[in-house]
Amino acid sequence: MKKVGLITDSASCISRAMADALHIRVIQNYVVTANHSFRDHDLDLPSYYAGMRVSRDVATTSHASMEEVEAVITEELSEYETVLYMAVSPGYTQLFDMASNIKEHHPEGNRIRIVNTEAASGQMAAVVLEVAAARRPESTWEDLESVARGAVSKAREIIVLDSLTYLARGGRIGRVRSLLGLALSIKPLIGHLNGIASPWGKVRTHAQGLDFILKKIQELGLNSPNPFFLVSDADNAVWAENAEQALKNRFPAAAIHRVPMAGAAGTHMGPGTWSVAWISG
């Protein structure tokens, strides 16, 4: 039996291809439209985000059920001595609390470890990727949980929104409430702090947003010896590509991962959103 299985949920924006390559199980959250309910990894994201731009219908999201979470954990326990679930912040969904309840009552609860990433989207993904990069066949759960908790304290994400409309509509406003009422020409910059949406600042253009991100990375530093960035977007490939190229030019030694923003995350942040996440120094 292998030592440690890694689990996360789709709030992390870990794509299906990335999860398969890194042997990570992803608990699926849902996007709920007027007529359908879609698992994150089953959603046609380009069509979905394009539709959001023109539709007046309001999509909602739903996290996985207790039964679904327990099924994934139990399946992984059949293959691994211990499983480590890196969960979305309880400030966004109930998955962390649900998993904690499962651990408490599961007959193999001593083999289940849970870490609150205190984040969602790219910042959460950065924690998961840091742990996946550290995993070796001989790694113990203590080794990997230590990596995860260290990454939680250093993971950062700067998200450039087209507007706060979708975040306010979905109720995930957190500390970003202070940015409400900004002119339509302003691009809010947000991230995750202590498990809820929090403001970084505001700019007038996407170009200024990229400049802000590059300066913050320089200021906060990069984790070594294997630095990486995760660039994600919700129907804004142009600025995701601009960010990717700027990061390559500025930090040539760093790996850069490009992923689409998961549907459940993009539903709350809206089309036109893009972000950069990393593990700071």
Tab-separated table of C-alpha atoms in Angstrom:
chain	number	residue	atom	x	y	z
A	1	MET	CA	0.000	0.000	0.000
A	2	LYS	CA	1.295	3.456	-0.920
A	3	LYS	CA	1.947	5.940	1.860
A	4	VAL	CA	0.066	9.230	1.408
A	5	GLY	CA	-2.811	10.057	-0.924
A	6	LEU	CA	-3.537	13.691	-1.712
A	7	ILE	CA	-7.084	15.034	-1.930
A	8	THR	CA	-8.351	18.515	-2.646
A	9	ASP	CA	-11.584	19.970	-3.994
A	10	SER	CA	-12.380	21.789	-7.187
A	11	ALA	CA	-12.455	25.204	-5.515
A	12	SER	CA	-8.677	24.937	-5.941
A	13	CYS	CA	-8.838	25.280	-9.751
A	14	ILE	CA	-6.711	22.121	-10.056
A	15	SER	CA	-7.690	20.957	-13.537
A	16	ARG	CA	-8.519	17.368	-14.422
A	17	ALA	CA	-5.316	17.055	-16.475
A	18	MET	CA	-3.191	18.432	-13.643
A	19	ALA	CA	-4.872	16.175	-11.087
A	20	ASP	CA	-4.321	13.100	-13.254
A	21	ALA	CA	-0.661	13.966	-13.844
A	22	LEU	CA	0.040	14.543	-10.145
A	23	HIS	CA	-2.178	11.723	-8.809
A	24	ILE	CA	-4.435	14.033	-6.808
A	25	ARG	CA	-8.098	13.253	-6.134
A	26	VAL	CA	-10.390	16.242	-6.603
A	27	ILE	CA	-13.746	16.380	-4.825
A	28	GLN	CA	-16.165	17.997	-7.249
A	29	ASN	CA	-18.210	21.095	-6.492
A	30	TYR	CA	-21.150	22.109	-8.672
A	31	VAL	CA	-22.309	24.993	-10.820
A	32	VAL	CA	-26.095	25.206	-10.885
A	33	THR	CA	-27.818	27.000	-13.771
A	34	ALA	CA	-31.524	27.459	-14.420
A	35	ASN	CA	-31.794	24.072	-16.139
A	36	HIS	CA	-28.760	21.993	-15.168
A	37	SER	CA	-26.257	21.132	-12.466
A	38	PHE	CA	-22.656	20.553	-13.596
A	39	ARG	CA	-19.676	19.095	-11.769
A	40	ASP	CA	-16.735	21.490	-12.037
A	41	HIS	CA	-14.630	19.173	-14.198
A	42	ASP	CA	-17.567	18.439	-16.520
A	43	LEU	CA	-18.342	22.074	-17.297
A	44	ASP	CA	-17.549	23.462	-20.761
A	45	LEU	CA	-15.803	26.528	-19.348
A	46	PRO	CA	-15.376	28.620	-22.539
A	47	SER	CA	-19.080	28.288	-23.352
A	48	TYR	CA	-20.101	28.838	-19.750
A	49	TYR	CA	-18.106	32.043	-19.289
A	50	ALA	CA	-19.145	33.370	-22.697
A	51	GLY	CA	-22.756	32.745	-21.710
A	52	MET	CA	-22.310	34.581	-18.408
A	53	ARG	CA	-21.396	37.735	-20.321
A	54	VAL	CA	-24.743	37.876	-22.145
A	55	SER	CA	-27.200	36.069	-19.866
A	56	ARG	CA	-29.369	37.647	-17.208
A	57	ASP	CA	-29.804	34.283	-15.502
A	58	VAL	CA	-27.905	33.983	-12.232
A	59	ALA	CA	-25.965	30.750	-11.762
A	60	THR	CA	-25.252	29.483	-8.265
A	61	THR	CA	-22.798	27.001	-6.803
A	62	SER	CA	-23.073	24.043	-4.482
A	63	HIS	CA	-20.385	22.074	-2.704
A	64	ALA	CA	-20.135	18.294	-2.741
A	65	SER	CA	-22.384	16.339	-0.404
A	66	MET	CA	-21.220	14.600	2.761
A	67	GLU	CA	-21.703	11.256	0.988
A	68	GLU	CA	-19.555	12.340	-1.958
A	69	VAL	CA	-16.748	13.570	0.285
A	70	GLU	CA	-16.794	10.388	2.350
A	71	ALA	CA	-16.798	8.230	-0.791
A	72	VAL	CA	-13.645	9.908	-2.116
A	73	ILE	CA	-11.880	9.617	1.242
A	74	THR	CA	-12.836	5.951	1.624
A	75	GLU	CA	-11.700	5.116	-1.914
A	76	GLU	CA	-8.329	6.742	-1.294
A	77	LEU	CA	-7.937	4.890	2.017
A	78	SER	CA	-8.175	1.623	0.081
A	79	GLU	CA	-5.014	2.610	-1.797
A	80	TYR	CA	-3.011	4.680	0.708
A	81	GLU	CA	-1.980	4.278	4.333
A	82	THR	CA	-3.019	7.878	5.024
A	83	VAL	CA	-4.897	10.535	3.073
A	84	LEU	CA	-4.266	14.273	3.308
A	85	TYR	CA	-7.204	16.467	2.329
A	86	MET	CA	-6.297	20.097	1.571
A	87	ALA	CA	-9.667	21.797	1.900
A	88	VAL	CA	-11.132	25.073	0.717
A	89	SER	CA	-11.481	27.658	3.479
A	90	PRO	CA	-14.595	27.212	5.643
A	91	GLY	CA	-15.143	30.906	4.968
A	92	TYR	CA	-16.360	29.842	1.504
A	93	THR	CA	-17.960	26.397	1.876
A	94	GLN	CA	-18.722	23.746	4.495
A	95	LEU	CA	-16.364	21.121	3.055
A	96	PHE	CA	-13.688	21.501	5.750
A	97	ASP	CA	-16.282	21.070	8.508
A	98	MET	CA	-17.881	18.143	6.681
A	99	ALA	CA	-14.523	16.395	6.274
A	100	SER	CA	-13.695	16.996	9.943
A	101	ASN	CA	-16.995	15.373	10.887
A	102	ILE	CA	-16.250	12.415	8.610
A	103	LYS	CA	-12.814	11.992	10.206
A	104	GLU	CA	-14.338	12.054	13.690
A	105	HIS	CA	-16.848	9.296	12.915
A	106	HIS	CA	-14.990	7.229	10.308
A	107	PRO	CA	-13.715	3.819	11.510
A	108	GLU	CA	-10.347	4.694	9.930
A	109	GLY	CA	-10.373	8.302	11.116
A	110	ASN	CA	-6.799	8.072	12.417
A	111	ARG	CA	-5.675	7.652	8.791
A	112	ILE	CA	-7.355	10.877	7.650
A	113	ARG	CA	-5.518	14.210	7.860
A	114	ILE	CA	-7.174	17.528	6.979
A	115	VAL	CA	-5.565	20.920	6.360
A	116	ASN	CA	-7.553	24.139	6.019
A	117	THR	CA	-5.849	25.979	3.161
A	118	GLU	CA	-7.505	29.245	4.314
A	119	ALA	CA	-8.076	30.007	0.630
A	120	ALA	CA	-9.757	29.037	-2.619
A	121	SER	CA	-8.913	29.320	-6.343
A	122	GLY	CA	-5.247	29.776	-7.276
A	123	GLN	CA	-3.969	30.382	-3.754
A	124	MET	CA	-5.451	27.070	-2.679
A	125	ALA	CA	-3.970	25.411	-5.768
A	126	ALA	CA	-0.528	26.780	-4.882
A	127	VAL	CA	-0.681	24.927	-1.554
A	128	VAL	CA	-1.721	21.705	-3.283
A	129	LEU	CA	1.020	22.000	-5.919
A	130	GLU	CA	3.674	22.666	-3.275
A	131	VAL	CA	2.684	19.479	-1.447
A	132	ALA	CA	2.472	17.445	-4.659
A	133	ALA	CA	5.983	18.570	-5.614
A	134	ALA	CA	7.292	17.498	-2.204
A	135	ARG	CA	5.662	14.047	-2.216
A	136	ARG	CA	8.006	11.089	-2.608
A	137	PRO	CA	7.230	7.361	-2.290
A	138	GLU	CA	8.809	7.400	1.168
A	139	SER	CA	7.111	10.632	2.346
A	140	THR	CA	5.101	10.330	5.559
A	141	TRP	CA	1.896	12.191	6.316
A	142	GLU	CA	3.836	14.186	8.910
A	143	ASP	CA	6.266	15.315	6.192
A	144	LEU	CA	3.539	16.395	3.804
A	145	GLU	CA	1.253	17.954	6.382
A	146	SER	CA	4.192	20.083	7.513
A	147	VAL	CA	4.762	21.195	3.909
A	148	ALA	CA	1.059	21.974	3.535
A	149	ARG	CA	0.852	24.081	6.679
A	150	GLY	CA	3.996	25.967	5.737
A	151	ALA	CA	2.578	26.626	2.276
A	152	VAL	CA	-0.712	27.886	3.731
A	153	SER	CA	1.183	30.606	5.581
A	154	LYS	CA	3.116	31.682	2.460
A	155	ALA	CA	0.673	31.177	-0.419
A	156	ARG	CA	-0.497	34.353	-2.118
A	157	GLU	CA	-2.876	35.172	-4.964
A	158	ILE	CA	-3.748	38.462	-6.614
A	159	ILE	CA	-6.997	38.310	-8.556
A	160	VAL	CA	-7.874	41.014	-11.073
A	161	LEU	CA	-11.648	41.384	-11.392
A	162	ASP	CA	-13.534	43.166	-14.137
A	163	SER	CA	-16.052	44.192	-11.470
A	164	LEU	CA	-17.404	43.185	-8.054
A	165	THR	CA	-20.856	42.426	-9.462
A	166	TYR	CA	-20.609	38.641	-9.329
A	167	LEU	CA	-18.795	38.495	-5.988
A	168	ALA	CA	-21.453	40.666	-4.346
A	169	ARG	CA	-24.271	38.697	-5.988
A	170	GLY	CA	-22.948	35.407	-4.654
A	171	GLY	CA	-22.419	36.692	-1.109
A	172	ARG	CA	-18.670	35.850	-1.036
A	173	ILE	CA	-17.813	39.496	-0.464
A	174	GLY	CA	-15.794	39.134	2.776
A	175	ARG	CA	-13.566	42.143	3.482
A	176	VAL	CA	-13.963	43.247	-0.139
A	177	ARG	CA	-17.139	45.101	0.878
A	178	SER	CA	-14.954	48.205	1.240
A	179	LEU	CA	-14.473	48.223	-2.544
A	180	LEU	CA	-18.192	48.246	-3.362
A	181	GLY	CA	-19.343	51.324	-5.217
A	182	LEU	CA	-16.176	51.690	-7.284
A	183	ALA	CA	-16.592	53.212	-10.716
A	184	LEU	CA	-17.110	50.723	-13.535
A	185	SER	CA	-13.716	51.707	-14.941
A	186	ILE	CA	-11.932	50.441	-11.804
A	187	LYS	CA	-10.521	46.899	-11.604
A	188	PRO	CA	-10.630	45.568	-8.014
A	189	LEU	CA	-7.648	43.479	-6.874
A	190	ILE	CA	-8.538	40.819	-4.326
A	191	GLY	CA	-7.057	37.760	-2.658
A	192	HIS	CA	-7.595	35.516	0.350
A	193	LEU	CA	-6.570	36.512	3.880
A	194	ASN	CA	-7.415	34.437	6.939
A	195	GLY	CA	-9.847	32.410	4.880
A	196	ILE	CA	-12.023	35.098	3.312
A	197	ALA	CA	-11.948	37.393	0.289
A	198	SER	CA	-9.834	40.443	1.062
A	199	PRO	CA	-8.758	43.498	-0.951
A	200	TRP	CA	-5.258	44.059	-2.298
A	201	GLY	CA	-6.189	47.380	-3.868
A	202	LYS	CA	-7.620	48.756	-7.097
A	203	VAL	CA	-6.352	49.812	-10.512
A	204	ARG	CA	-7.847	51.321	-13.651
A	205	THR	CA	-6.568	48.836	-16.231
A	206	HIS	CA	-5.477	45.224	-16.566
A	207	ALA	CA	-1.994	46.478	-17.455
A	208	GLN	CA	-1.810	48.298	-14.130
A	209	GLY	CA	-3.021	45.117	-12.458
A	210	LEU	CA	-0.127	43.188	-13.966
A	211	ASP	CA	2.343	45.859	-12.855
A	212	PHE	CA	0.917	45.647	-9.328
A	213	ILE	CA	1.303	41.868	-9.299
A	214	LEU	CA	4.911	41.959	-10.501
A	215	LYS	CA	5.822	44.535	-7.856
A	216	LYS	CA	4.158	42.499	-5.102
A	217	ILE	CA	5.988	39.339	-6.160
A	218	GLN	CA	9.264	41.257	-6.061
A	219	GLU	CA	8.371	42.670	-2.649
A	220	LEU	CA	7.188	39.417	-1.052
A	221	GLY	CA	9.719	37.159	-2.755
A	222	LEU	CA	9.533	33.627	-4.108
A	223	ASN	CA	9.850	30.372	-2.261
A	224	SER	CA	12.961	28.461	-3.269
A	225	PRO	CA	14.510	26.192	-4.452
A	226	ASN	CA	11.623	25.340	-6.821
A	227	PRO	CA	9.583	28.503	-7.378
A	228	PHE	CA	6.429	28.376	-9.469
A	229	PHE	CA	3.452	30.470	-10.482
A	230	LEU	CA	-0.103	29.477	-11.246
A	231	VAL	CA	-1.938	31.689	-13.738
A	232	SER	CA	-5.685	31.196	-14.145
A	233	ASP	CA	-8.469	33.029	-15.920
A	234	ALA	CA	-12.213	33.082	-16.502
A	235	ASP	CA	-12.543	33.957	-20.179
A	236	ASN	CA	-9.595	36.359	-20.233
A	237	ALA	CA	-6.897	34.438	-22.078
A	238	VAL	CA	-5.314	37.659	-23.348
A	239	TRP	CA	-4.323	38.922	-19.921
A	240	ALA	CA	-3.506	35.456	-18.611
A	241	GLU	CA	-1.084	35.085	-21.530
A	242	ASN	CA	0.325	38.565	-20.916
A	243	ALA	CA	0.892	37.649	-17.278
A	244	GLU	CA	2.511	34.343	-18.209
A	245	GLN	CA	4.932	36.052	-20.592
A	246	ALA	CA	5.790	38.787	-18.098
A	247	LEU	CA	6.505	36.188	-15.414
A	248	LYS	CA	8.724	34.202	-17.794
A	249	ASN	CA	10.697	37.339	-18.588
A	250	ARG	CA	11.033	38.455	-14.973
A	251	PHE	CA	11.528	35.048	-13.322
A	252	PRO	CA	13.063	32.695	-15.934
A	253	ALA	CA	13.870	29.969	-13.382
A	254	ALA	CA	10.277	29.622	-12.180
A	255	ALA	CA	7.813	27.052	-13.516
A	256	ILE	CA	4.506	28.481	-14.715
A	257	HIS	CA	1.246	26.535	-14.630
A	258	ARG	CA	-1.723	27.731	-16.696
A	259	VAL	CA	-5.192	26.534	-15.731
A	260	PRO	CA	-8.736	27.740	-16.377
A	261	MET	CA	-10.501	29.174	-13.365
A	262	ALA	CA	-12.870	26.501	-12.063
A	263	GLY	CA	-16.527	27.113	-12.790
A	264	ALA	CA	-17.546	27.372	-9.132
A	265	ALA	CA	-14.831	29.988	-8.535
A	266	GLY	CA	-15.506	31.857	-11.765
A	267	THR	CA	-19.227	31.978	-11.039
A	268	HIS	CA	-18.498	34.166	-8.023
A	269	MET	CA	-15.742	36.280	-9.589
A	270	GLY	CA	-17.180	36.688	-13.064
A	271	PRO	CA	-15.906	36.481	-16.641
A	272	GLY	CA	-12.899	38.632	-17.422
A	273	THR	CA	-11.187	37.661	-14.164
A	274	TRP	CA	-7.563	36.500	-14.150
A	275	SER	CA	-5.075	35.847	-11.377
A	276	VAL	CA	-1.526	34.943	-10.414
A	277	ALA	CA	-0.756	32.740	-7.404
A	278	TRP	CA	2.583	31.736	-5.904
A	279	ILE	CA	4.348	30.655	-2.719
A	280	SER	CA	6.056	33.712	-1.295
A	281	GLY	CA	9.467	33.812	0.333
